[in-house]
PDB file of N, CA and C in Angstrom:
ATOM      1  N   MET A   1      -2.883 -28.887  21.295  1.00 80.00           N
ATOM      2  CA  MET A   1      -3.550 -27.606  21.580  1.00 80.00           C
ATOM      3  C   MET A   1      -2.529 -26.457  21.575  1.00 80.00           C
ATOM      4  N   LYS A   2      -1.368 -26.728  22.162  1.00 87.00           N
ATOM      5  CA  LYS A   2      -0.336 -25.701  22.241  1.00 87.00           C
ATOM      6  C   LYS A   2       0.103 -25.280  20.832  1.00 87.00           C
ATOM      7  N   ARG A   3       0.274 -26.287  19.981  1.00 89.00           N
ATOM      8  CA  ARG A   3       0.721 -26.032  18.613  1.00 89.00           C
ATOM      9  C   ARG A   3      -0.302 -25.179  17.864  1.00 89.00           C
ATOM     10  N   PHE A   4      -1.559 -25.498  18.073  1.00 90.00           N
ATOM     11  CA  PHE A   4      -2.645 -24.749  17.420  1.00 90.00           C
ATOM     12  C   PHE A   4      -2.598 -23.285  17.835  1.00 90.00           C
ATOM     13  N   LYS A   5      -2.376 -23.047  19.129  1.00 91.00           N
ATOM     14  CA  LYS A   5      -2.298 -21.678  19.639  1.00 91.00           C
ATOM     15  C   LYS A   5      -1.160 -20.918  18.984  1.00 91.00           C
ATOM     16  N   ARG A   6      -0.009 -21.600  18.858  1.00 92.00           N
ATOM     17  CA  ARG A   6       1.155 -20.944  18.243  1.00 92.00           C
ATOM     18  C   ARG A   6       0.860 -20.620  16.786  1.00 92.00           C
ATOM     19  N   LEU A   7       0.209 -21.540  16.118  1.00 92.00           N
ATOM     20  CA  LEU A   7      -0.165 -21.336  14.720  1.00 92.00           C
ATOM     21  C   LEU A   7      -1.077 -20.120  14.587  1.00 92.00           C
ATOM     22  N   LEU A   8      -2.024 -20.023  15.508  1.00 92.00           N
ATOM     23  CA  LEU A   8      -2.968 -18.908  15.530  1.00 92.00           C
ATOM     24  C   LEU A   8      -2.220 -17.589  15.722  1.00 92.00           C
ATOM     25  N   THR A   9      -1.266 -17.593  16.650  1.00 94.00           N
ATOM     26  CA  THR A   9      -0.478 -16.392  16.924  1.00 94.00           C
ATOM     27  C   THR A   9       0.287 -15.968  15.676  1.00 94.00           C
ATOM     28  N   VAL A  10       0.939 -16.930  15.033  1.00 93.00           N
ATOM     29  CA  VAL A  10       1.695 -16.637  13.808  1.00 93.00           C
ATOM     30  C   VAL A  10       0.774 -16.057  12.742  1.00 93.00           C
ATOM     31  N   ALA A  11      -0.406 -16.646  12.584  1.00 93.00           N
ATOM     32  CA  ALA A  11      -1.361 -16.166  11.594  1.00 93.00           C
ATOM     33  C   ALA A  11      -1.785 -14.728  11.888  1.00 93.00           C
ATOM     34  N   MET A  12      -2.052 -14.451  13.169  1.00 94.00           N
ATOM     35  CA  MET A  12      -2.462 -13.101  13.565  1.00 94.00           C
ATOM     36  C   MET A  12      -1.372 -12.084  13.247  1.00 94.00           C
ATOM     37  N   VAL A  13      -0.143 -12.418  13.646  1.00 93.00           N
ATOM     38  CA  VAL A  13       0.989 -11.504  13.432  1.00 93.00           C
ATOM     39  C   VAL A  13       1.181 -11.239  11.948  1.00 93.00           C
ATOM     40  N   SER A  14       1.132 -12.274  11.129  1.00 93.00           N
ATOM     41  CA  SER A  14       1.350 -12.083   9.697  1.00 93.00           C
ATOM     42  C   SER A  14       0.226 -11.251   9.079  1.00 93.00           C
ATOM     43  N   MET A  15      -1.003 -11.440   9.565  1.00 94.00           N
ATOM     44  CA  MET A  15      -2.110 -10.627   9.059  1.00 94.00           C
ATOM     45  C   MET A  15      -1.907  -9.152   9.397  1.00 94.00           C
ATOM     46  N   ILE A  16      -1.485  -8.895  10.639  1.00 94.00           N
ATOM     47  CA  ILE A  16      -1.237  -7.514  11.064  1.00 94.00           C
ATOM     48  C   ILE A  16      -0.147  -6.896  10.200  1.00 94.00           C
ATOM     49  N   LEU A  17       0.916  -7.661   9.943  1.00 94.00           N
ATOM     50  CA  LEU A  17       2.013  -7.165   9.115  1.00 94.00           C
ATOM     51  C   LEU A  17       1.521  -6.819   7.717  1.00 94.00           C
ATOM     52  N   VAL A  18       0.726  -7.714   7.129  1.00 94.00           N
ATOM     53  CA  VAL A  18       0.205  -7.470   5.779  1.00 94.00           C
ATOM     54  C   VAL A  18      -0.616  -6.188   5.756  1.00 94.00           C
ATOM     55  N   VAL A  19      -1.476  -6.010   6.758  1.00 94.00           N
ATOM     56  CA  VAL A  19      -2.312  -4.812   6.830  1.00 94.00           C
ATOM     57  C   VAL A  19      -1.447  -3.566   6.935  1.00 94.00           C
ATOM     58  N   GLN A  20      -0.411  -3.613   7.790  1.00 94.00           N
ATOM     59  CA  GLN A  20       0.454  -2.457   7.958  1.00 94.00           C
ATOM     60  C   GLN A  20       1.192  -2.123   6.676  1.00 94.00           C
ATOM     61  N   VAL A  21       1.687  -3.145   5.995  1.00 93.00           N
ATOM     62  CA  VAL A  21       2.399  -2.922   4.731  1.00 93.00           C
ATOM     63  C   VAL A  21       1.452  -2.286   3.717  1.00 93.00           C
ATOM     64  N   ASN A  22       0.230  -2.799   3.630  1.00 91.00           N
ATOM     65  CA  ASN A  22      -0.747  -2.237   2.695  1.00 91.00           C
ATOM     66  C   ASN A  22      -1.054  -0.784   3.016  1.00 91.00           C
ATOM     67  N   ASN A  23      -1.215  -0.472   4.303  1.00 92.00           N
ATOM     68  CA  ASN A  23      -1.463   0.910   4.715  1.00 92.00           C
ATOM     69  C   ASN A  23      -0.311   1.803   4.294  1.00 92.00           C
ATOM     70  N   TYR A  24       0.914   1.320   4.508  1.00 93.00           N
ATOM     71  CA  TYR A  24       2.104   2.094   4.152  1.00 93.00           C
ATOM     72  C   TYR A  24       2.128   2.378   2.655  1.00 93.00           C
ATOM     73  N   ILE A  25       1.843   1.345   1.862  1.00 89.00           N
ATOM     74  CA  ILE A  25       1.845   1.494   0.399  1.00 89.00           C
ATOM     75  C   ILE A  25       0.784   2.507  -0.027  1.00 89.00           C
ATOM     76  N   GLU A  26      -0.418   2.397   0.557  1.00 90.00           N
ATOM     77  CA  GLU A  26      -1.489   3.335   0.228  1.00 90.00           C
ATOM     78  C   GLU A  26      -1.072   4.768   0.546  1.00 90.00           C
ATOM     79  N   LYS A  27      -0.482   4.968   1.740  1.00 91.00           N
ATOM     80  CA  LYS A  27      -0.050   6.308   2.148  1.00 91.00           C
ATOM     81  C   LYS A  27       0.981   6.856   1.174  1.00 91.00           C
ATOM     82  N   GLU A  28       1.933   6.018   0.781  1.00 91.00           N
ATOM     83  CA  GLU A  28       2.975   6.446  -0.152  1.00 91.00           C
ATOM     84  C   GLU A  28       2.350   6.830  -1.487  1.00 91.00           C
ATOM     85  N   LYS A  29       1.376   6.025  -1.934  1.00 87.00           N
ATOM     86  CA  LYS A  29       0.710   6.290  -3.206  1.00 87.00           C
ATOM     87  C   LYS A  29       0.019   7.651  -3.165  1.00 87.00           C
ATOM     88  N   ILE A  30      -0.695   7.917  -2.064  1.00 87.00           N
ATOM     89  CA  ILE A  30      -1.410   9.186  -1.917  1.00 87.00           C
ATOM     90  C   ILE A  30      -0.412  10.343  -1.907  1.00 87.00           C
ATOM     91  N   LYS A  31       0.702  10.143  -1.166  1.00 88.00           N
ATOM     92  CA  LYS A  31       1.731  11.177  -1.086  1.00 88.00           C
ATOM     93  C   LYS A  31       2.300  11.452  -2.485  1.00 88.00           C
ATOM     94  N   ASN A  32       2.599  10.382  -3.224  1.00 87.00           N
ATOM     95  CA  ASN A  32       3.149  10.537  -4.573  1.00 87.00           C
ATOM     96  C   ASN A  32       2.167  11.256  -5.484  1.00 87.00           C
ATOM     97  N   GLU A  33       0.882  10.906  -5.370  1.00 86.00           N
ATOM     98  CA  GLU A  33      -0.138  11.573  -6.186  1.00 86.00           C
ATOM     99  C   GLU A  33      -0.143  13.061  -5.908  1.00 86.00           C
ATOM    100  N   ALA A  34      -0.050  13.419  -4.623  1.00 87.00           N
ATOM    101  CA  ALA A  34      -0.050  14.832  -4.245  1.00 87.00           C
ATOM    102  C   ALA A  34       1.149  15.541  -4.860  1.00 87.00           C
ATOM    103  N   TYR A  35       2.315  14.914  -4.786  1.00 86.00           N
ATOM    104  CA  TYR A  35       3.518  15.497  -5.383  1.00 86.00           C
ATOM    105  C   TYR A  35       3.345  15.690  -6.881  1.00 86.00           C
ATOM    106  N   MET A  36       2.873  14.654  -7.542  1.00 86.00           N
ATOM    107  CA  MET A  36       2.724  14.700  -8.998  1.00 86.00           C
ATOM    108  C   MET A  36       1.761  15.819  -9.400  1.00 86.00           C
ATOM    109  N   LYS A  37       0.632  15.931  -8.691  1.00 85.00           N
ATOM    110  CA  LYS A  37      -0.340  16.974  -9.010  1.00 85.00           C
ATOM    111  C   LYS A  37       0.267  18.349  -8.780  1.00 85.00           C
ATOM    112  N   MET A  38       1.095  18.438  -7.715  1.00 86.00           N
ATOM    113  CA  MET A  38       1.739  19.694  -7.388  1.00 86.00           C
ATOM    114  C   MET A  38       2.642  20.131  -8.547  1.00 86.00           C
ATOM    115  N   TYR A  39       3.296  19.165  -9.183  1.00 85.00           N
ATOM    116  CA  TYR A  39       4.211  19.493 -10.282  1.00 85.00           C
ATOM    117  C   TYR A  39       3.502  19.509 -11.638  1.00 85.00           C
ATOM    118  N   GLY A  40       2.171  19.451 -11.599  1.00 85.00           N
ATOM    119  CA  GLY A  40       1.393  19.627 -12.831  1.00 85.00           C
ATOM    120  C   GLY A  40       1.249  18.386 -13.683  1.00 85.00           C
ATOM    121  N   TYR A  41       1.392  17.206 -13.087  1.00 85.00           N
ATOM    122  CA  TYR A  41       1.173  15.980 -13.847  1.00 85.00           C
ATOM    123  C   TYR A  41      -0.269  15.519 -13.660  1.00 85.00           C
ATOM    124  N   GLU A  42      -0.794  14.834 -14.647  1.00 83.00           N
ATOM    125  CA  GLU A  42      -2.132  14.250 -14.556  1.00 83.00           C
ATOM    126  C   GLU A  42      -2.004  12.742 -14.708  1.00 83.00           C
ATOM    127  N   TYR A  43      -2.821  12.001 -13.960  1.00 82.00           N
ATOM    128  CA  TYR A  43      -2.800  10.541 -14.101  1.00 82.00           C
ATOM    129  C   TYR A  43      -3.738  10.146 -15.229  1.00 82.00           C
ATOM    130  N   ASP A  44      -3.182   9.516 -16.256  1.00 81.00           N
ATOM    131  CA  ASP A  44      -3.975   9.086 -17.405  1.00 81.00           C
ATOM    132  C   ASP A  44      -4.449   7.657 -17.182  1.00 81.00           C
ATOM    133  N   GLU A  45      -5.761   7.485 -17.040  1.00 77.00           N
ATOM    134  CA  GLU A  45      -6.318   6.156 -16.759  1.00 77.00           C
ATOM    135  C   GLU A  45      -6.070   5.178 -17.908  1.00 77.00           C
ATOM    136  N   ARG A  46      -6.148   5.668 -19.156  1.00 82.00           N
ATOM    137  CA  ARG A  46      -5.950   4.768 -20.298  1.00 82.00           C
ATOM    138  C   ARG A  46      -4.509   4.290 -20.381  1.00 82.00           C
ATOM    139  N   LEU A  47      -3.567   5.235 -20.199  1.00 81.00           N
ATOM    140  CA  LEU A  47      -2.159   4.876 -20.284  1.00 81.00           C
ATOM    141  C   LEU A  47      -1.651   4.252 -18.996  1.00 81.00           C
ATOM    142  N   LYS A  48      -2.419   4.436 -17.889  1.00 77.00           N
ATOM    143  CA  LYS A  48      -2.034   3.956 -16.566  1.00 77.00           C
ATOM    144  C   LYS A  48      -0.689   4.542 -16.141  1.00 77.00           C
ATOM    145  N   GLU A  49      -0.459   5.797 -16.493  1.00 77.00           N
ATOM    146  CA  GLU A  49       0.773   6.447 -16.048  1.00 77.00           C
ATOM    147  C   GLU A  49       0.573   7.951 -15.960  1.00 77.00           C
ATOM    148  N   TRP A  50       1.572   8.623 -15.408  1.00 76.00           N
ATOM    149  CA  TRP A  50       1.493  10.070 -15.218  1.00 76.00           C
ATOM    150  C   TRP A  50       1.963  10.782 -16.480  1.00 76.00           C
ATOM    151  N   VAL A  51       1.165  11.772 -16.910  1.00 79.00           N
ATOM    152  CA  VAL A  51       1.551  12.564 -18.083  1.00 79.00           C
ATOM    153  C   VAL A  51       1.508  14.035 -17.721  1.00 79.00           C
ATOM    154  N   LYS A  52       2.320  14.814 -18.415  1.00 79.00           N
ATOM    155  CA  LYS A  52       2.386  16.254 -18.120  1.00 79.00           C
ATOM    156  C   LYS A  52       1.296  16.969 -18.907  1.00 79.00           C
TER     157      LYS A  52
END
């Protein structure tokens, strides 16, 4: 039972970490998009990259 609890704790912690990392990446992406738009770049969906 003790081992199961520890396993559960580890699983919870790793899930929280994954969520936080994903949030951080999303925030960075949004920030980068704002910068790029500010400098007059457009995101081209076909090319999947930023073009002026």
